[in-house]
XYZ file of C-alpha atoms in Angstrom:
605
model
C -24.737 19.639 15.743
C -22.229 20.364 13.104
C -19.409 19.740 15.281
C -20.539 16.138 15.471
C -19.592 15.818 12.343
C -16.375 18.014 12.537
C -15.240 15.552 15.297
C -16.406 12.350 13.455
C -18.875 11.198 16.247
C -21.281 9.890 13.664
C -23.030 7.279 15.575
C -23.513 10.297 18.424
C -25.080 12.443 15.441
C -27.146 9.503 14.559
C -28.396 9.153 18.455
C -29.062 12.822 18.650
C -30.967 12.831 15.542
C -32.935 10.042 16.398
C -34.162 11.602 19.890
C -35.012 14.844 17.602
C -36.896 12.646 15.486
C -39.070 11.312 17.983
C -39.868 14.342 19.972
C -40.185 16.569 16.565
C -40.444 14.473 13.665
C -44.150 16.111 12.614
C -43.023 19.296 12.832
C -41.603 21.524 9.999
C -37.917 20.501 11.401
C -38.217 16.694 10.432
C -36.575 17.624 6.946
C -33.416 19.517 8.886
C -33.573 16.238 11.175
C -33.760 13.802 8.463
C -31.248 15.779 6.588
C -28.877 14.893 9.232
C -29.328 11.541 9.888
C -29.346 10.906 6.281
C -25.742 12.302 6.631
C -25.116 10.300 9.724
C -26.035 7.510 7.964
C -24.240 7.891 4.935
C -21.114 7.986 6.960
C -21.750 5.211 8.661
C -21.961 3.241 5.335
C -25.661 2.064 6.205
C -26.567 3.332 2.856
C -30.379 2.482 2.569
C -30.935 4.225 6.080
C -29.156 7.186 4.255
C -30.917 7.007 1.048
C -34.885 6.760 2.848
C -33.743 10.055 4.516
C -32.398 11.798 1.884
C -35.325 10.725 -0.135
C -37.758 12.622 1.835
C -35.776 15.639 2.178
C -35.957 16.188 -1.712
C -39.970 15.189 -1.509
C -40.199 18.640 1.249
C -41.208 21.024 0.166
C -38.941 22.935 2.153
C -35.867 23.386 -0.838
C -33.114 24.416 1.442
C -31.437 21.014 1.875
C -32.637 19.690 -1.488
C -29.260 20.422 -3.988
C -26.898 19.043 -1.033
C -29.689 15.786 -0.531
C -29.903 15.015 -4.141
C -25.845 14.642 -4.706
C -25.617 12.764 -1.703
C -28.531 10.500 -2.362
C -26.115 9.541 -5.105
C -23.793 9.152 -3.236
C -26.133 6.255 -0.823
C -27.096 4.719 -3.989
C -23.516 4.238 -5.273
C -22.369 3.122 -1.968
C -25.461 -0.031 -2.708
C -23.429 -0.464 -5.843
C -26.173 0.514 -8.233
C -23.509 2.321 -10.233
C -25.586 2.832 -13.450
C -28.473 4.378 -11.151
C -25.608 6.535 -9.213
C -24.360 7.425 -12.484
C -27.664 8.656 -13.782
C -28.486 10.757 -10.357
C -24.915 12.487 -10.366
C -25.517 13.869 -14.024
C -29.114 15.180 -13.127
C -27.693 17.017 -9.924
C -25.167 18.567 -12.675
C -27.995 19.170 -14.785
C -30.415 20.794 -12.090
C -27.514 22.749 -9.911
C -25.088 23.685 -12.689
C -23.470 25.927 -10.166
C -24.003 24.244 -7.019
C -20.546 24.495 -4.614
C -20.653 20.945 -5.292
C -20.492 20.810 -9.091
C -16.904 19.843 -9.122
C -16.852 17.277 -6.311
C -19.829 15.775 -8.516
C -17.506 16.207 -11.581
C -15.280 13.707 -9.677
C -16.993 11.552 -8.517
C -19.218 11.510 -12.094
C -15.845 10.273 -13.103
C -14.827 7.780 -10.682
C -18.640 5.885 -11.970
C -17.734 6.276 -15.500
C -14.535 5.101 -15.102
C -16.111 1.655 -13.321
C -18.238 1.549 -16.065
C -15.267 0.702 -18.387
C -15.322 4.310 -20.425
C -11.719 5.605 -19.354
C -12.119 8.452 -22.173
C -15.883 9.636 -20.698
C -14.068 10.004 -17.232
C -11.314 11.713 -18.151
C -13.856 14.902 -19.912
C -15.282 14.726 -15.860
C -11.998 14.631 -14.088
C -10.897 17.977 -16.460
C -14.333 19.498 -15.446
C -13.153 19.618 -11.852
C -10.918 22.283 -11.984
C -12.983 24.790 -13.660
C -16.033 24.087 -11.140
C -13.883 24.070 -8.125
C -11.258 26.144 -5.704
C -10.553 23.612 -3.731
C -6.694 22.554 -4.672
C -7.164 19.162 -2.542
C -9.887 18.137 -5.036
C -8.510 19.549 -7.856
C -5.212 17.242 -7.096
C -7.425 14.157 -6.867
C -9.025 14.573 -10.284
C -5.278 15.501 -11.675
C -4.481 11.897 -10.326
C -7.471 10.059 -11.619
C -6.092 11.731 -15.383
C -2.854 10.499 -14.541
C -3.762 7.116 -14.192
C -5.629 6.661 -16.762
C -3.302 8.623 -18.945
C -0.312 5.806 -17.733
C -3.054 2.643 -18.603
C -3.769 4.308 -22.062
C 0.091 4.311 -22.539
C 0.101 7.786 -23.123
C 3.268 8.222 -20.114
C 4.709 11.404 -21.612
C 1.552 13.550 -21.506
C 0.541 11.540 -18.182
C 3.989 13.560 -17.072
C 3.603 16.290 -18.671
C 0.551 16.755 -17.281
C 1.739 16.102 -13.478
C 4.572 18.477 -14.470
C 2.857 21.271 -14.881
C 0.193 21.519 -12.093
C 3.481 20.904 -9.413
C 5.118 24.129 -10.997
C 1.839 25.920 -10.864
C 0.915 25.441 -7.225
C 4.659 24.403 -6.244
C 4.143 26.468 -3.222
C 1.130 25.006 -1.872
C 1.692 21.303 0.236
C -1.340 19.575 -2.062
C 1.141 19.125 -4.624
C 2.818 16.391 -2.128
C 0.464 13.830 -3.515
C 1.346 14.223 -7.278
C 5.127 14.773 -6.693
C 4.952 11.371 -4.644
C 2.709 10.133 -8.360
C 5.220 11.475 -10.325
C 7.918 9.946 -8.822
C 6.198 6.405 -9.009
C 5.516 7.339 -12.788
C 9.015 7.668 -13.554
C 10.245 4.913 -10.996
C 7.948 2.987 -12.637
C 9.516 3.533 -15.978
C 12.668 2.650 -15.156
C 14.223 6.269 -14.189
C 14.406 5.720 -10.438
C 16.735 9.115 -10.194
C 14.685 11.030 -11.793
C 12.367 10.151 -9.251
C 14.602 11.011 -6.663
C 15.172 14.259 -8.072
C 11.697 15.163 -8.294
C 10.987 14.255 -4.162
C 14.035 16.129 -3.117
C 12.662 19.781 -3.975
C 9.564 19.743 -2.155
C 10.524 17.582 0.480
C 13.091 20.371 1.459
C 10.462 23.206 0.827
C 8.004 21.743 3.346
C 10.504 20.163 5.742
C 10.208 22.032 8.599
C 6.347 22.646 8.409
C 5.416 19.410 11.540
C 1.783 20.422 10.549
C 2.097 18.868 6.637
C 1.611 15.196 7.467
C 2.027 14.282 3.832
C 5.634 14.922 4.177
C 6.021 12.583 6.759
C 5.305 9.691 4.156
C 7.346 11.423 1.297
C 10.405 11.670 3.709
C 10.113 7.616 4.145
C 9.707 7.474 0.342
C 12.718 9.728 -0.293
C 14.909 7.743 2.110
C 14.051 4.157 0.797
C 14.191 5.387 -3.048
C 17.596 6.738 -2.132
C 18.662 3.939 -0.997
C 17.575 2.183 -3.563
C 19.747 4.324 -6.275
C 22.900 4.326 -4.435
C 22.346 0.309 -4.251
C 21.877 -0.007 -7.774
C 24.623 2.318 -8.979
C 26.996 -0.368 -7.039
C 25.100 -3.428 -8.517
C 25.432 -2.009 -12.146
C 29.426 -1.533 -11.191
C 29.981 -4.558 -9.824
C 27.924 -6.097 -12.798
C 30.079 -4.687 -15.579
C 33.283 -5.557 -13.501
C 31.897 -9.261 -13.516
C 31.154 -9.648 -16.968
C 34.205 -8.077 -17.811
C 36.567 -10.826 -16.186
C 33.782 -13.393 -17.654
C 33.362 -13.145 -21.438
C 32.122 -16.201 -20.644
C 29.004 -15.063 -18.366
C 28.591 -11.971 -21.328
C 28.290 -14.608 -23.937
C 25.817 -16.544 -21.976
C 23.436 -13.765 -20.594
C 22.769 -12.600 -24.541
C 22.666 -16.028 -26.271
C 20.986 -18.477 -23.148
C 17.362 -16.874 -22.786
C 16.985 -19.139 -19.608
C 20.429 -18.045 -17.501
C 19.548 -14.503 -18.699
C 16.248 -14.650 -16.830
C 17.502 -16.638 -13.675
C 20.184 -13.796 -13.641
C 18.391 -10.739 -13.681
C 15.671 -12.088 -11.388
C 18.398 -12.620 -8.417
C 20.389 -9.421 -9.399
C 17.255 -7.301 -9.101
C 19.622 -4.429 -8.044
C 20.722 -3.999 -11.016
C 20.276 -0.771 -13.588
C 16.880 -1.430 -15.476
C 18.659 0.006 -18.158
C 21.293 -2.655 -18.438
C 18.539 -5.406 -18.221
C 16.735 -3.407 -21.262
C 20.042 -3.494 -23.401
C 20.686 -7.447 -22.788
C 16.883 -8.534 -22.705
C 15.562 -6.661 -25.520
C 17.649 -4.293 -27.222
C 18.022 -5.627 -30.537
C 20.998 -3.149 -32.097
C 22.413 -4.013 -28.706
C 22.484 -7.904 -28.349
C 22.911 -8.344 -32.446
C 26.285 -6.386 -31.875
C 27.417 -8.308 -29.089
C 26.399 -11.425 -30.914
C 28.419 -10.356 -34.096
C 31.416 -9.760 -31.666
C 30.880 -13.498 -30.268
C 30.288 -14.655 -33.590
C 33.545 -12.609 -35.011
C 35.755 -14.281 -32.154
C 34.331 -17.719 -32.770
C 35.718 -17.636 -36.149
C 38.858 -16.468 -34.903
C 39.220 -19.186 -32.783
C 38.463 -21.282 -35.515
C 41.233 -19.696 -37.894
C 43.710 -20.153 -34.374
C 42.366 -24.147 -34.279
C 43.035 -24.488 -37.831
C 46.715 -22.629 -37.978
C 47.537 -25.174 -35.118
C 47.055 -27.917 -37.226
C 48.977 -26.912 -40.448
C 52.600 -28.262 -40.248
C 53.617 -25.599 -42.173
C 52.499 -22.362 -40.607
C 53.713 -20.403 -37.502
C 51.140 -20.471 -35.089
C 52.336 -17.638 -32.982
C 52.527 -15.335 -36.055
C 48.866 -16.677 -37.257
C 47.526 -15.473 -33.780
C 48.822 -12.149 -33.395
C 47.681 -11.325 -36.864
C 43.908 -12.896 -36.285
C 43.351 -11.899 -32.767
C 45.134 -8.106 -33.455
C 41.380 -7.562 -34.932
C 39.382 -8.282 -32.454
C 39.442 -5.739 -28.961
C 38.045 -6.824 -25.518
C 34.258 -7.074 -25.546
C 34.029 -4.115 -22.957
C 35.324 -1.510 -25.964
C 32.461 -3.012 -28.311
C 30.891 0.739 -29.273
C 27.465 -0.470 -28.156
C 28.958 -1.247 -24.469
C 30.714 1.743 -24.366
C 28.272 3.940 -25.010
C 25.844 1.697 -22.441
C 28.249 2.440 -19.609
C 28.754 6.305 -20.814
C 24.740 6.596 -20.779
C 24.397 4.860 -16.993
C 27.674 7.690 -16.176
C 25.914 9.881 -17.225
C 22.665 9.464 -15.787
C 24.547 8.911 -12.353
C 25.621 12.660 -12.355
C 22.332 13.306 -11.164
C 22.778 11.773 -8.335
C 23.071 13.764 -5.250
C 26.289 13.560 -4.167
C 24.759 14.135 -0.251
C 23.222 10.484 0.539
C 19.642 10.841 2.063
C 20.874 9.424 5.334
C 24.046 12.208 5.096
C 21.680 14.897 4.669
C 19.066 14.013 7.388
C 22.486 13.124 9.786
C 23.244 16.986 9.216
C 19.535 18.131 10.047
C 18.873 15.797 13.119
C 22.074 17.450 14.571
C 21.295 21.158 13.845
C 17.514 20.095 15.445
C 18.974 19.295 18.323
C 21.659 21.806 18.784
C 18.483 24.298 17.883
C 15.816 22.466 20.353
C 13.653 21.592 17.990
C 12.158 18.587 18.682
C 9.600 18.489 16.628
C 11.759 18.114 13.318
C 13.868 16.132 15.026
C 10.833 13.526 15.880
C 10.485 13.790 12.504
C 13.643 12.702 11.488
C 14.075 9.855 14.021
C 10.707 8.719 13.019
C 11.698 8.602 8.932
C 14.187 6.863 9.437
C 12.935 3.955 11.930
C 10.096 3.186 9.528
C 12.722 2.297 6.939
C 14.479 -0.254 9.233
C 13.201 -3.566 8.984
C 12.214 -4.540 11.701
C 11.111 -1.017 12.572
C 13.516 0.864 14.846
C 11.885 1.788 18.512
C 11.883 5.180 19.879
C 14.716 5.694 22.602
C 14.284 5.778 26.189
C 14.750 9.832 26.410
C 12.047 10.081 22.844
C 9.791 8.165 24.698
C 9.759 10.740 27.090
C 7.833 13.236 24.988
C 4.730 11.678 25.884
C 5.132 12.902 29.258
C 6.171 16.571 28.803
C 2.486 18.446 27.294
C 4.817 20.997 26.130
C 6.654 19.043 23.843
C 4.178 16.926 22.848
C 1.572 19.633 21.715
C 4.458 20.694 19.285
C 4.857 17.256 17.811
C 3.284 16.088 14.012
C 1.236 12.583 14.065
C 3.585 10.486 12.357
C 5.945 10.930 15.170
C 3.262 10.756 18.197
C 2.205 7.534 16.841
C 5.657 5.935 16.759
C 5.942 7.082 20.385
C 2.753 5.867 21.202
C 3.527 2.315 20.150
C 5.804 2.144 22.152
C 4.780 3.588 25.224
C 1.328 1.229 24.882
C 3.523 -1.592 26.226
C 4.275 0.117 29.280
C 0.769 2.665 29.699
C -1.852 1.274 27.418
C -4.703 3.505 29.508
C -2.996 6.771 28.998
C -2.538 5.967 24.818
C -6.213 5.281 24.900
C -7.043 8.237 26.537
C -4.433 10.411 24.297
C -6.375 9.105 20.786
C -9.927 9.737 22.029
C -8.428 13.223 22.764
C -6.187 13.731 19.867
C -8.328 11.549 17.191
C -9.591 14.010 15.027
C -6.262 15.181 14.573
C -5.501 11.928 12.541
C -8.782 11.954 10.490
C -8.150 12.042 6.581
C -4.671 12.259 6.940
C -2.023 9.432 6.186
C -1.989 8.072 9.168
C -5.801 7.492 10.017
C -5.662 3.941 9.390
C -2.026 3.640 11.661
C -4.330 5.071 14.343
C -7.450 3.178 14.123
C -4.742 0.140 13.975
C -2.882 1.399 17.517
C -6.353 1.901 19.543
C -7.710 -1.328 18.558
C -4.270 -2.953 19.415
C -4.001 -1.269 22.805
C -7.546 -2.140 23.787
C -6.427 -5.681 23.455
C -3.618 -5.470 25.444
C -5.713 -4.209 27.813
C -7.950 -7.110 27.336
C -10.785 -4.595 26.067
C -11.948 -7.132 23.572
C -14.916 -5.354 22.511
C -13.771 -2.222 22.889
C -10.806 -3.787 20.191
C -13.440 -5.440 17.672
C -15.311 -1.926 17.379
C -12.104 -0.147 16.855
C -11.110 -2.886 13.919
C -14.280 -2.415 12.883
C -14.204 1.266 11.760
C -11.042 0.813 10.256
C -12.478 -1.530 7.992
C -15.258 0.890 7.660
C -12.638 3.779 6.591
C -10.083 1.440 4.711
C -12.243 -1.483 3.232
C -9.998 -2.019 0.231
C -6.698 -2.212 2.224
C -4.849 -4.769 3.309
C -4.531 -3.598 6.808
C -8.359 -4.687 6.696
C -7.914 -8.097 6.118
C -5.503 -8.497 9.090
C -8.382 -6.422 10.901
C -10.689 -9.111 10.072
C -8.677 -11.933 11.197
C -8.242 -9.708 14.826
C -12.048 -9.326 14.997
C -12.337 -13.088 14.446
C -10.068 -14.180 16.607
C -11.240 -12.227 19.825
C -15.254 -13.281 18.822
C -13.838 -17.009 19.867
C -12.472 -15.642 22.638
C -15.743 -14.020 23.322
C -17.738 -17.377 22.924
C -19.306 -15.392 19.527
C -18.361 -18.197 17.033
C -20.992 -17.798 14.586
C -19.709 -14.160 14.529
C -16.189 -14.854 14.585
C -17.504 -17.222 11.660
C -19.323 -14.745 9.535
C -16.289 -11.978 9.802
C -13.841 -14.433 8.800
C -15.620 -15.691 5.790
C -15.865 -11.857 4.681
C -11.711 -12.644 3.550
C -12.707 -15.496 1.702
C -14.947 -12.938 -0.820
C -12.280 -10.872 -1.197
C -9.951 -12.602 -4.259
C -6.848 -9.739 -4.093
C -6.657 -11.573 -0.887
C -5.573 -14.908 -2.068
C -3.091 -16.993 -0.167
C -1.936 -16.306 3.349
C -4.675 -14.367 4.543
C -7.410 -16.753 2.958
C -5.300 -19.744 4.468
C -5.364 -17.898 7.815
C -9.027 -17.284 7.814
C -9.957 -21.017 6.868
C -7.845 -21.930 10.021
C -9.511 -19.520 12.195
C -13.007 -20.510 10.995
C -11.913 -24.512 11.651
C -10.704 -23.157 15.272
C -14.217 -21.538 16.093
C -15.871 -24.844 15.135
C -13.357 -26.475 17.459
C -14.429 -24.110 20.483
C -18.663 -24.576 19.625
C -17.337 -28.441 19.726
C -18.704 -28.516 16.000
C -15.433 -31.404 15.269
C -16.761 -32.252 11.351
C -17.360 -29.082 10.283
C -13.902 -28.068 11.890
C -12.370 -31.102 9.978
C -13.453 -29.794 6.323
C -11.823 -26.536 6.999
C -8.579 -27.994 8.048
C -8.827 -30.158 4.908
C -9.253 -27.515 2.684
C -6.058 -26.425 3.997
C -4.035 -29.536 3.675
C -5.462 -29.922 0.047
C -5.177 -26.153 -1.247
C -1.516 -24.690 0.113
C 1.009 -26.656 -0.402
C 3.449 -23.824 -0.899
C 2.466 -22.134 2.467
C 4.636 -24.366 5.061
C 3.866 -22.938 8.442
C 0.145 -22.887 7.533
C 0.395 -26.515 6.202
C 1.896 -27.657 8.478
C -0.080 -26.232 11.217
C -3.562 -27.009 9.323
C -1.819 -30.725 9.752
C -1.875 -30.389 13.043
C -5.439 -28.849 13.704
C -6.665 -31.808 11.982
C -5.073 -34.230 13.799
C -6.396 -33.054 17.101
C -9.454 -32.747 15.980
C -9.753 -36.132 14.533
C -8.597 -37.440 17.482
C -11.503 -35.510 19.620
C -13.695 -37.376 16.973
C -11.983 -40.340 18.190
C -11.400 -41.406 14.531
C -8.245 -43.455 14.965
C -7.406 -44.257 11.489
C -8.019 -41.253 10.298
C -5.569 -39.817 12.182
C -2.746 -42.102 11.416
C -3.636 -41.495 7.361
C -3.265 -37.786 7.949
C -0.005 -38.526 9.913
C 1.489 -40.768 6.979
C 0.048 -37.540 4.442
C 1.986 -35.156 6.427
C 5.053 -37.255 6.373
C 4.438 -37.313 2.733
C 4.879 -33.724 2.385
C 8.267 -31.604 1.238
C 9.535 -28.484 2.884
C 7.162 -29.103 6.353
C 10.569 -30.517 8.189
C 11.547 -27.277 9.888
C 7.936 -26.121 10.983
C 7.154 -25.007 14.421
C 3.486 -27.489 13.517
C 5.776 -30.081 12.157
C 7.592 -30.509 15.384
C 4.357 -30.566 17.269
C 3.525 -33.149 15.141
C 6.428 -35.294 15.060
C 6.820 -34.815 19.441
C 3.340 -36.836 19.396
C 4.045 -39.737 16.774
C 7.570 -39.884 17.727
């Protein structure tokens, strides 16, 4: 029954487990039963279920499953968010089974509690623990980017680095350093050193390039290619930046001494060098020299003013000896040596563009037939397009040769497969029930989960669709990919005639704060919608309200919550009402060029 768990069938385990339980539950297997559904169950995020069976596999008195029931019994309890109880049962499993295979796993997770606890310093001592109490280099990585993070929160960036530094060049030759190169990089993007970042992706983005089987590369090439991009952008921004302050004294004056244009500036010229922002914004050797150069000409000007007005003095001969002292702002040492610094740092850049380089390898992986690398490739660089790029006619055709497509990685399959659902959703189906294990804890589990439940739609599968939404909100709970699964779910329970589901799933988004805005707007209009369809009109009317009252900066859903309401108070048959929310809409800036607001105005109008 292992293999049930290989493959991910948990609800299958659970099933089996069950039947076992029934037909030998008094027998001296019940604790190798219960061990297993406790397992099932704990997968399956029904955590109490989990914990009752662990529970009485510590209380056998058969031992053999007790260590691994124990850790994961914390494991239940932390999933019920009794953190402090978790906590306590994670140190006594170190304590009892000091060298149990799963002391550093423990170590980690020990840290992850601690760490939601508030004591940043007591999880780092567990996160170093990991690597002396475990092989595994996956794990090991993990903990190495729990220390990292905390490392960059405490400030303490340089040791953070350091720290990231070294583990890369110890394991450079192993792909779990993908993960904390791709940290790294954000580390010093973050910091405002976005090609040092792009130095650090290059090396082993070309080590592992041609492995298909490395997923994780899949996602750095994407990374590489937009941060790329991003550099070569920003090297012309900071050009064309010093070119325009240097035929505009004028603008220099005014983006050191006017704090206001200085910060409407930089916000629209995002592109340009962080450095240069630094130097004007809050370099203080850097804007009191330019200030004593602006301050220096003023006074020349002055003298100039004042030469022109005495009768007896040359004013041509005044002005060549005042201005003589002063040279253009752009040779002020402190500008100099800014441009000489952002110069210099641009030698680093490649001189072979991303899109140059993976030109040259998309040809030779075609001349070569290697069409794995060059799905690769093709797929890299459509998920930088925006919109996304579609696979061609004649890459669409890998679906249909098993040859080809056995050689394939995931990234690539799935950007076929998205495509080819539009045409064949019953053979992408059947190609992820076949293939999904392939996906599971990789990068692109959630992209998968997302694909099946989309295609079961389009096939008008509806609950075929909610169950896949629902276990990638069971995998991915904290993304935002399960928000928009929530809103899916809702919207085909109308559809179903489940409103009071539809209902409850929907108001899940409105608990979730990080989700503020659009998606909460977009849930309160869903919920008003399934009171529509139960022919609940009031209760439909508060929800619409709420919109009208709470997003006034979210036109399309204004607008459209305007127009919900006005229906419905019409099905109410409350007349007035109607025309006041009419007049309130009318009322209301920036709803003009809606696709609600012409609804609107083709009824009143």
């Amino acid at each position: 029954m292992v293999w049930r768990v290989l493959r991910f069938e948990n609800k299958e385990l659970i099933e089996d487990f069950q039947t076992f339980d029934t037909k030998y539950g008094q027998t001296q297997s019940a604790v190798v039963i219960r061990y297993f559904l406790g397992l099932g169950y704990l997968i399956e995020e029904e955590y109490q279920k989990a914990l009752d069976n662990f529970e009485f596999v510590i209380a056998d008195s058969n031992t053999r499953f007790k260590a691994d029931a124990s850790f994961r019994k914390a494991l239940a309890v932390m999933g019920l968010d009794r953190i402090e109880e978790a906590r306590d049962l994670v140190t006594q499993f170190i304590s009892d089974y000091p060298n149990n295979p799963l002391r550093g796993q423990a170590e980690l997770i020990l840290g992850n509690l601690v760490d939601l606890m508030g004591n940043a310093d007591e999880a780092l001592v567990h996160y170093y623990l990991v690597e002396q109490h475990s092989d595994d280099l996956g794990l090991i990585a993990s903990a190495e980017l729990k220390v990292s993070r905390i490392l960059v929160d405490k400030r303490e960036v340089t040791t953070a680095i350091d720290r990231l530094s070294a583990f890369i060049e110890a394991y450079e030759a192993s792909a779990e350093t993908i993960p904390v190169v791709a940290a790294l990089a954000a580390i010093y993007s973050d910091s405002g050193q976005p090609r040092v970042a792009l130095s650090i992706l290059k090396d082993p983005l070309t080590r592992f390039f041609t492995l298909i089987e490395v997923e994780k590369i899949d996602t750095l090439l994407v990374d590489y290619i937009k941060k790329d991009r991003a550099v070569r952008k920003m090297e012309i921004a900071t050009k064309a930046f010093f070119e325009a302050v240097a035929d505009s004294p004028v603008l220099f004056r005014e983006l050191i001494n006017d704090r206001a244009k200085q910060y409407r500036y930089f916000k629209k010229h995002t592109q340009i060098d962080a450095l240069v922002r630094e130097h004007f914004v809050g370099d203080d050797i850097f804007r009191n020299a330019v200030k004593a150069y602006f301050k220096k000409e003023d006074e020349i000007e002055a003298a100039i003013a004042a030469a022109e007005t005495a009768a007896n003095t040359e004013i041509s001969i005044a002005k060549s000896v005042v201005v003589e002292e002063l040279p253009p702002i752009m040779e002020l040492e402190v500008v100099t040596k800014l441009q000489a610094r952002i110069a210099e740092l641009n030698e680093k850049i490649p001189k072979q563009t991303a899109d140059e380089w993976l030109g040259t390898q998309l040809t030779a992986a075609k001349l070569s037939g290697n069409a794995a690398l060059e799905l690769r490739i093709l797929t890299a660089l459509a998920k930088t397009q925006n919109p996304e790029d579609i696979p061609s006619f004649d890459t669409a055709l890998f679906f249909q040769d098993p040859e080809i497509w056995e050689q394939l990685g995931i990234a690539g399959k799935l950007w076929i497969m998205r495509e080819v659902a539009k045409q064949d959703p019953v053979q992408v189906v059947a190609e992820l029930d076949r293939s999904r294990i392939q996906y599971m804890n990789t990068d692109y589990e959630l992209e998968m989960h997302s694909l099946l439940a989309k295609t079961y739609r389009r096939m008008g599968k509806l609950e075929a669709s909610v169950e896949a939404y629902r276990t990638l909100i069971k995998r991915f709970s904290q993304a935002n990919e399960s928000g928009e699964a929530m809103l899916e779910i809702g919207r085909m329970e109308i559809e179903l005639g489940n409103y009071e589901s539809a209902r409850q799933q929907l108001e899940l988004i409105l608990h979730r704060n990080d989700w503020r805005g659009q998606m909460h707007g977009d849930a309160l209009l869903w919920i008003g919608r399934a009171y529509v369809a139960e022919g609940k009109y009031s209760d439909a009317h508060g929800f619409f309200e709420r919109i009208i009252l709470g997003y006034p900066g979210f036109s399309e859903l204004l607008a459209q919550g305007y127009y919900e309401d006005i229906q419905v108070l019409k099905k109410m048959g409350h007349a007035d009402s109607v025309q006041t929310v009419y007049e309130a809409f009318k009322l209301t800036p920036g709803l003009e060029n809606t696709i609600a607001g012409a609804l609107i105005r083709k009824e009143f109008e």
